[in-house]
Short mmCIF file of C-alpha atoms in Angstrom, two decimals:
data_model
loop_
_atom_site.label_atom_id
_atom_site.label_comp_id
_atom_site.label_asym_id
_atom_site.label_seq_id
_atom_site.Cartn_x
_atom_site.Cartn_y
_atom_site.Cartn_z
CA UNK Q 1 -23.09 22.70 41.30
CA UNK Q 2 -21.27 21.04 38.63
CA UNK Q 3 -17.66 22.30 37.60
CA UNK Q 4 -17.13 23.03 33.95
CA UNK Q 5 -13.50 22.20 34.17
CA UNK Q 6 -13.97 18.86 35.65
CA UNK Q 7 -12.62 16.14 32.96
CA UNK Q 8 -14.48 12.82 33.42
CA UNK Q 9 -12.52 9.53 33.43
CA UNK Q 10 -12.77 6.85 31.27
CA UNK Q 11 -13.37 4.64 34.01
CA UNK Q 12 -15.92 6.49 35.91
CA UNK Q 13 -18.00 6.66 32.69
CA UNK Q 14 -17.07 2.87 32.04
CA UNK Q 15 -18.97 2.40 35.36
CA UNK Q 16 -21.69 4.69 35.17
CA UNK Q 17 -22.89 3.15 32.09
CA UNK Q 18 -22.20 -0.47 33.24
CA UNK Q 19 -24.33 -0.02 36.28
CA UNK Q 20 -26.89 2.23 33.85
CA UNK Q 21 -27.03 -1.29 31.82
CA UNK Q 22 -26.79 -3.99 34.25
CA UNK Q 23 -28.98 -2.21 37.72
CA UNK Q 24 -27.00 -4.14 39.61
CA UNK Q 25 -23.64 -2.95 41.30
CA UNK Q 26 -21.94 -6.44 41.75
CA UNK Q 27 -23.40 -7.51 38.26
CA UNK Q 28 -21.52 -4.71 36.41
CA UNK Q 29 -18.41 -5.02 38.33
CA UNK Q 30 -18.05 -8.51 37.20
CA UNK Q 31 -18.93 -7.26 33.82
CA UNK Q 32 -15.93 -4.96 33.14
CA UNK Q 33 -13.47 -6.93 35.52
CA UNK Q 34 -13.42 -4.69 38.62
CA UNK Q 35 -13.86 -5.58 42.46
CA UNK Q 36 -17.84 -3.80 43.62
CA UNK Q 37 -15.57 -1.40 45.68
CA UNK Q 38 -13.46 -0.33 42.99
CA UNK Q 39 -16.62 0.00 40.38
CA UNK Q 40 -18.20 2.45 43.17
CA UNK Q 41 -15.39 3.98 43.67
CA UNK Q 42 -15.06 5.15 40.59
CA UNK Q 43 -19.02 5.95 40.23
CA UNK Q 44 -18.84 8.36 43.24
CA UNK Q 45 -15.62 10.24 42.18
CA UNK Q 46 -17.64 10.68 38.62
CA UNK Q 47 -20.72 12.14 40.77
CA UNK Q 48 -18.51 13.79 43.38
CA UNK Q 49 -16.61 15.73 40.02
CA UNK Q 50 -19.86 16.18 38.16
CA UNK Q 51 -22.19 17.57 41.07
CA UNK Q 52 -24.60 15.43 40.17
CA UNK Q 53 -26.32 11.83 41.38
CA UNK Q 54 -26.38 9.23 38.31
CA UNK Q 55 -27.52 6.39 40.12
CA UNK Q 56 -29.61 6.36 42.69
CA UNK Q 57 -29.05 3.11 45.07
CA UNK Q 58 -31.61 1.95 47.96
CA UNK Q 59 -31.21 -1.94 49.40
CA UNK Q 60 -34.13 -2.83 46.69
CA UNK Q 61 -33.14 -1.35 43.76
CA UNK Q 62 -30.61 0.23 41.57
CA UNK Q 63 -31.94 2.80 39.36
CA UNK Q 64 -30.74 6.15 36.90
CA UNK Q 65 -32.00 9.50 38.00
CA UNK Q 66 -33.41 11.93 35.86
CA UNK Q 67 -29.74 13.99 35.44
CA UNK Q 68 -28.68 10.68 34.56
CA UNK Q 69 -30.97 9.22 32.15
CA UNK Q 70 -30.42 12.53 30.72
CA UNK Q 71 -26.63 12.29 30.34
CA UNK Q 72 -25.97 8.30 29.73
CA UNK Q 73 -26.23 8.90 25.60
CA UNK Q 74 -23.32 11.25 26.31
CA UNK Q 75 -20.96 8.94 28.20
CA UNK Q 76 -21.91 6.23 25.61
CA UNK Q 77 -20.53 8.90 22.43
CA UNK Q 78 -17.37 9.71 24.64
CA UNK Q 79 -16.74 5.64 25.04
CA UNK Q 80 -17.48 5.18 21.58
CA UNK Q 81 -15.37 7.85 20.26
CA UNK Q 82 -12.43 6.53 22.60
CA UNK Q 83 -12.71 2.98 21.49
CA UNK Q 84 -12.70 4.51 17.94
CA UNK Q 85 -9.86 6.25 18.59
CA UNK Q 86 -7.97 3.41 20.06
CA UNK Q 87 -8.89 1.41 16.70
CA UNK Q 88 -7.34 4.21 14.60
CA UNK Q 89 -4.09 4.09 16.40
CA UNK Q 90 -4.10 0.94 15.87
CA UNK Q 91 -4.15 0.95 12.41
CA UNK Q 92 -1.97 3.58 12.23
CA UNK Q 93 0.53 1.66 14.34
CA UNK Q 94 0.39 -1.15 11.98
CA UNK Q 95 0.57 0.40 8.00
CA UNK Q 96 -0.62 -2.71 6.68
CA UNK Q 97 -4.20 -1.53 8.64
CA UNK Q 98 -6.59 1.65 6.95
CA UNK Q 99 -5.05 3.55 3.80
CA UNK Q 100 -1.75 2.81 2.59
CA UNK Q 101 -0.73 4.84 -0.30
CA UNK Q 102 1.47 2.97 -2.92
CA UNK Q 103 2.89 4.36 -6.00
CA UNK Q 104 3.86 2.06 -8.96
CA UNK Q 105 5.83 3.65 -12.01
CA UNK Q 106 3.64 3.34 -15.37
CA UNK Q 107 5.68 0.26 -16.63
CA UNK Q 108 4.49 -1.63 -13.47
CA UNK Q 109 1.01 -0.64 -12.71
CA UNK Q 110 -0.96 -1.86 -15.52
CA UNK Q 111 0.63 -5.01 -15.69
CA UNK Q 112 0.94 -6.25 -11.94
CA UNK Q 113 -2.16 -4.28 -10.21
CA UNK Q 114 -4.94 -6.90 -11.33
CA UNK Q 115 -2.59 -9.82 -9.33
CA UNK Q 116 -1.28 -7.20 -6.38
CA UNK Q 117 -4.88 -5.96 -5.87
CA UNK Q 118 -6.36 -9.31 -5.22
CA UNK Q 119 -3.86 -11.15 -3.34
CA UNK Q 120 -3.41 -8.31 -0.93
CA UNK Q 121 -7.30 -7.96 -0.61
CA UNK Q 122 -7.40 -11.35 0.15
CA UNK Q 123 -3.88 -12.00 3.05
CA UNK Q 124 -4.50 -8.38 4.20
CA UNK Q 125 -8.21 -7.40 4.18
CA UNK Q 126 -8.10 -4.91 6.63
CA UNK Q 127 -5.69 -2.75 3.94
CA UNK Q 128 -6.96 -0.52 1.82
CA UNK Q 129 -4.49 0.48 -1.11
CA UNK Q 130 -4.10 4.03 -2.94
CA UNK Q 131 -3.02 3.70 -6.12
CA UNK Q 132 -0.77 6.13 -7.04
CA UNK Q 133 0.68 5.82 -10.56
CA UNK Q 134 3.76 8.50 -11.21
CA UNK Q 135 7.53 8.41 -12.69
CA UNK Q 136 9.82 7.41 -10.62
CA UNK Q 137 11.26 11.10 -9.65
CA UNK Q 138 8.15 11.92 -8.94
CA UNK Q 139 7.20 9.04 -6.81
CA UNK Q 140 10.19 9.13 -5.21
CA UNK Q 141 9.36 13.08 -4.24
CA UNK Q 142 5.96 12.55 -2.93
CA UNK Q 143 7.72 9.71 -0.48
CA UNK Q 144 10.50 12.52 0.36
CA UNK Q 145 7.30 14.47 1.46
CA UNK Q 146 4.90 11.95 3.10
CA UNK Q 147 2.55 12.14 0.29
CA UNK Q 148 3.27 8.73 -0.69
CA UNK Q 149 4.17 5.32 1.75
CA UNK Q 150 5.55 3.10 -0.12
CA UNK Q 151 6.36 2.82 -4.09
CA UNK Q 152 6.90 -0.55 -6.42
CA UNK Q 153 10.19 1.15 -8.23
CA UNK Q 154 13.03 -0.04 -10.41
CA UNK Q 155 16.46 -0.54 -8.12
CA UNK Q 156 18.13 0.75 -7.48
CA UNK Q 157 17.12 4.19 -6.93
CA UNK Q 158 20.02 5.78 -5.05
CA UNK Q 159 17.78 7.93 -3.10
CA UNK Q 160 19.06 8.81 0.14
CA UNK Q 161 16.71 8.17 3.31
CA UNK Q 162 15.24 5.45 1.43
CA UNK Q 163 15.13 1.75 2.06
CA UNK Q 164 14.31 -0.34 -0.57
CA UNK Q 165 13.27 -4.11 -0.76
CA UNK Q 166 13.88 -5.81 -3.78
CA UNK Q 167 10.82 -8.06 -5.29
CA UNK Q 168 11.53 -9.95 -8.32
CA UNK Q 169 13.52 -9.76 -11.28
CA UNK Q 170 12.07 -10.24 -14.80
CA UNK Q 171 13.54 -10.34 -18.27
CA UNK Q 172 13.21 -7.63 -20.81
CA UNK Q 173 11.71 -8.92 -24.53
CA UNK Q 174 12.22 -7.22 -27.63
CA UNK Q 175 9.16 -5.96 -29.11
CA UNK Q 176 8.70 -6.78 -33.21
CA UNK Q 177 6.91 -5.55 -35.96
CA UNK Q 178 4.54 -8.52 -36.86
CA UNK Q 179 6.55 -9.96 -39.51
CA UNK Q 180 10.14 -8.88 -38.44
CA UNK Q 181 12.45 -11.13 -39.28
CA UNK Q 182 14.31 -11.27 -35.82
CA UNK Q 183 10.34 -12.87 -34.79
CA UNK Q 184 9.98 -15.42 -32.25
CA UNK Q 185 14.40 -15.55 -32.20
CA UNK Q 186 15.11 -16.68 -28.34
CA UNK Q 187 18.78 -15.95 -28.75
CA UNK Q 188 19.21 -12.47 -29.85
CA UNK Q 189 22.57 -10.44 -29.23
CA UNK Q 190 21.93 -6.91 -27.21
CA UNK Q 191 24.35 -6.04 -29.68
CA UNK Q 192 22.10 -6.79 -32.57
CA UNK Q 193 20.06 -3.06 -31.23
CA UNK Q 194 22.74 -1.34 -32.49
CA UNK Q 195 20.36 -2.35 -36.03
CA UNK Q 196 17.63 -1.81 -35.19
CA UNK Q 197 15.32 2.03 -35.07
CA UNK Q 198 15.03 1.91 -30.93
CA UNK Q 199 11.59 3.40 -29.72
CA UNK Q 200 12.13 4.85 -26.59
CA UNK Q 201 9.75 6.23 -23.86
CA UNK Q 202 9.84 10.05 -22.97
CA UNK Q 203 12.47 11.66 -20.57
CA UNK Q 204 11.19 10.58 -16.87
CA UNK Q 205 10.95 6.79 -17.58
CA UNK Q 206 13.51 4.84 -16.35
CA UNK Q 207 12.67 2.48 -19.20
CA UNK Q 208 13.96 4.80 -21.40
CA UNK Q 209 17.30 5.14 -19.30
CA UNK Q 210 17.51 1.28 -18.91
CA UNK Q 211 17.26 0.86 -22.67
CA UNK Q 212 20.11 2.97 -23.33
CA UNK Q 213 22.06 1.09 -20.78
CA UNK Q 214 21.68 -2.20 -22.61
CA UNK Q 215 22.69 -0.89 -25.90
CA UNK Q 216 25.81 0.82 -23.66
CA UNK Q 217 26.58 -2.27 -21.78
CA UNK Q 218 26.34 -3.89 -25.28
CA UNK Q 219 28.96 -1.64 -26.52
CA UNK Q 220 26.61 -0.13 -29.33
CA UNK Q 221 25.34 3.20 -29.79
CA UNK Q 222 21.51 3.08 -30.29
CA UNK Q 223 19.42 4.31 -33.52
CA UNK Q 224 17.10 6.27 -32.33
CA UNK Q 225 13.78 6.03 -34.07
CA UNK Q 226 11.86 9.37 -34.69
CA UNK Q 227 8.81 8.72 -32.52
CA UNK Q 228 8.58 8.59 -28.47
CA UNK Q 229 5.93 7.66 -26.88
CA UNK Q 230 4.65 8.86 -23.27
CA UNK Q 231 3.47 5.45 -22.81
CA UNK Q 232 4.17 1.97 -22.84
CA UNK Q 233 0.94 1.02 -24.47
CA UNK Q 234 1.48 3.66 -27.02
CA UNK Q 235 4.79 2.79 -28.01
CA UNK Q 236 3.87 -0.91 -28.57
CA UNK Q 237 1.14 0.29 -31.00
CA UNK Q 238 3.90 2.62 -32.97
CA UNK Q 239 5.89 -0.95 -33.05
CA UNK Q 240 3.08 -2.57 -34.39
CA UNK Q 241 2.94 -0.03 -36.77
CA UNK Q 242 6.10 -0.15 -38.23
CA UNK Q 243 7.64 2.62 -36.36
CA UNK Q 244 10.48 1.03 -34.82
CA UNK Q 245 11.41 -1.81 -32.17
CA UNK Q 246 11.05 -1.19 -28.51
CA UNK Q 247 11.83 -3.26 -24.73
CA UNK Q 248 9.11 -4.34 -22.88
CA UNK Q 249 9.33 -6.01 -19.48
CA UNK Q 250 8.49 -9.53 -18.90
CA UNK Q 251 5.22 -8.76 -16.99
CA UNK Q 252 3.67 -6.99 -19.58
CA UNK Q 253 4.19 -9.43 -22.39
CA UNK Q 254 0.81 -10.87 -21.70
CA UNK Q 255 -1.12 -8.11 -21.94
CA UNK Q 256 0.59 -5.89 -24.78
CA UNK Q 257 1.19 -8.90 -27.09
CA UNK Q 258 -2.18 -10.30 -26.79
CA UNK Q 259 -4.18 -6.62 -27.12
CA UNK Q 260 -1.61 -5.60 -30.09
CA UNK Q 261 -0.39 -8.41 -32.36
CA UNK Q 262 2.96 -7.78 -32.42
CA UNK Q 263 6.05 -10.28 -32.84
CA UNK Q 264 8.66 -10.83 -29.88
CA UNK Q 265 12.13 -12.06 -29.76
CA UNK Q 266 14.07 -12.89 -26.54
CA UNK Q 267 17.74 -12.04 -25.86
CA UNK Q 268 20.57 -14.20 -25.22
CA UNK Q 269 21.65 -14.51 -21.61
CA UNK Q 270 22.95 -13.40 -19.54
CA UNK Q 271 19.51 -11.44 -20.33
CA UNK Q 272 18.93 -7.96 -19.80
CA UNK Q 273 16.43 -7.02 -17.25
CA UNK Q 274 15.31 -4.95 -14.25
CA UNK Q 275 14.55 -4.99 -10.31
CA UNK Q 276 11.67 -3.85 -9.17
CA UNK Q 277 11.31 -3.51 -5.61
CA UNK Q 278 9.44 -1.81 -2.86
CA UNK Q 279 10.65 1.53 -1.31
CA UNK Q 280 9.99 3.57 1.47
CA UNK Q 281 11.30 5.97 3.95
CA UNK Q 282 13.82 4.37 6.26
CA UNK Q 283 12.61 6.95 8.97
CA UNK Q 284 8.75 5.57 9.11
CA UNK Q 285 10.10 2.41 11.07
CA UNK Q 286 7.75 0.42 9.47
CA UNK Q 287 10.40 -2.15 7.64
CA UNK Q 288 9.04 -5.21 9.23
CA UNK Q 289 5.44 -4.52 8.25
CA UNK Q 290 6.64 -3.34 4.57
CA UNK Q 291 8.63 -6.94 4.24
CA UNK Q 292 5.86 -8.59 4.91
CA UNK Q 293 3.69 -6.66 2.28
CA UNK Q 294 6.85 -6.95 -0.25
CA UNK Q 295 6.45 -10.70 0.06
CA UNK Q 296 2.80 -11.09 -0.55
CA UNK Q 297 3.01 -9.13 -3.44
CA UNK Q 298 6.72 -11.18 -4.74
CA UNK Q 299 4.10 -13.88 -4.15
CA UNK Q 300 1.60 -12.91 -6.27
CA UNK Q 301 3.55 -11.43 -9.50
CA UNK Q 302 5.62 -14.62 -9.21
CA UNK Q 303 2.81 -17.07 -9.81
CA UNK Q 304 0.79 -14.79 -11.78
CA UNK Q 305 3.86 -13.95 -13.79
CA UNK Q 306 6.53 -16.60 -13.66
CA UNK Q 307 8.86 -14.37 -12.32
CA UNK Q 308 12.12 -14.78 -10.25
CA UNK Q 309 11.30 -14.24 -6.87
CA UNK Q 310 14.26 -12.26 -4.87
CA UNK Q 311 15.01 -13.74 -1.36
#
């Protein structure tokens, strides 16, 4: 009589379906690596804990009983489902294996995803990525809770229990009316903002705080124009309207010049600029695996973007 509260073992099932497969004792010890003594060994205690004969043996022939015809498609689903599970802890060992959730802040994502996307896909194609695209405070809350694993932020952040990784560096560009007579200038003064109707991004983007920063560092107070935008994209169409001037960051030159028509001019160094960087809980453990993703993607923004790398 069979006991309900017996627990199979892995290897007595290993066996049972081995010798289920290959009729032939010596045949399916050599097939998972075991000695013929330790293969039956491990058969009988699965019968013995069971109640029931699997294999029936004579000197002829090796063959499955009824009971275990019957029950070999259930120890194949409990060996499947352990070598599944073994595959999941593996990826969840290793981040840069399954789902990895990765926040960018709204002046990064549009402008870096289409490179990131691709070269990860293509050095790590057993990663999937979540894009998750949030102000920084808020990014930098859903990592404080596990909802997020990693974020592409400005540095520094100054958030405790987080390490960060710094990525590249890039230039910020002032952003013209079409026309402007400050136009395709490559030696602009910061101090030359304090002239000029600033556009600024709404409270939560730390472009808006980095903007004021230059026009502090600069020793100038800003003029404020009357319009803020909740976007990027948005406030380089109020620019091209006439609405004011406004930063943008190196990477998204490309995109929001070509889509929008509107003039640039480039500061005098030392330039202004930003960090952006990779951050992530210093109590996942996973730094090493996170380098290694923060240099494929310094790899791909640099040559997609001619960017300073940060080493």
């Amino acid at each position: 009589m069979t006991d309900i509260s017996y627990q199979p073992t892995l290897a007595g099932l290993r066996a049972f379906a081995a010798v289920a497969e290959k009729h032939h004792f010596s045949l399916a010890a050599a097939g998972l690596g075991l000695s013929q003594s330790t293969l039956s060994q491990a058969l009988s205690s699965l019968e013995a804990g069971l109640g029931v004969q699997l294999i029936e043996r004579s000197t002829r022939r090796v063959f499955l009983t009824p009971e275990g015809q019957q029950l070999l498609a259930y120890a194949h689903a409990v060996l499947d489902a352990a070598a599944q599970f073994s595959a999941a802890a593996a990826g969840v060992a290793d981040p840069l294996q399954g789902t990895m959730r990765l926040g960018l802040i709204p002046t990064v994502a549009p402008y870096v995803l289409p490179a990131v996307l691709a070269g990860v896909s293509e050095r790590l194609p057993e990663l999937n990525l979540r894009v998750i695209e949030d102000q920084t405070e808020r990014l930098l809350t859903g990592l404080r809770e596990g909802a997020v694993d990693a974020a592409l932020l400005a540095l520094p952040t100054d958030a405790g229990g987080m390490t960060e990784i710094p990525i590249y560096d890039e230039d910020f560009v002032l952003a013209l009316p079409p026309g402007h007579a400050l136009a395709g200038k490559r030696r602009v003064p910061p101090a030359a903002l304090a002239d000029l109707p600033l556009l600024l991004l709404d409270e939560g983007h730390c472009l808006r705080d980095q903007a004021l920063d230059i026009c502090r560092n600069a020793g100038v107070r800003a003029q404020l124009a009357n319009t803020r935008a909740a976007s990027l994209a948005t406030a380089v169409q109020c620019v091209t309207g006439g609405l004011g001037v406004t930063l943008i960051p190196q990477t998204a030159v490309e995109v929001e010049a070509e889509r929008s028509g509107l003039a640039l001019a480039y500061f005098a160094a030392p330039r202004p600029g930003r960090r952006i960087g990779l951050v992530f809980r210093t109590s996942s453990g996973r730094e090493e695996s996170y380098r290694r993703l923060a240099d494929i993607i310094g790899d791909v923004i640099a040559a997609r973007h001619q960017i300073d790398r940060v080493r």
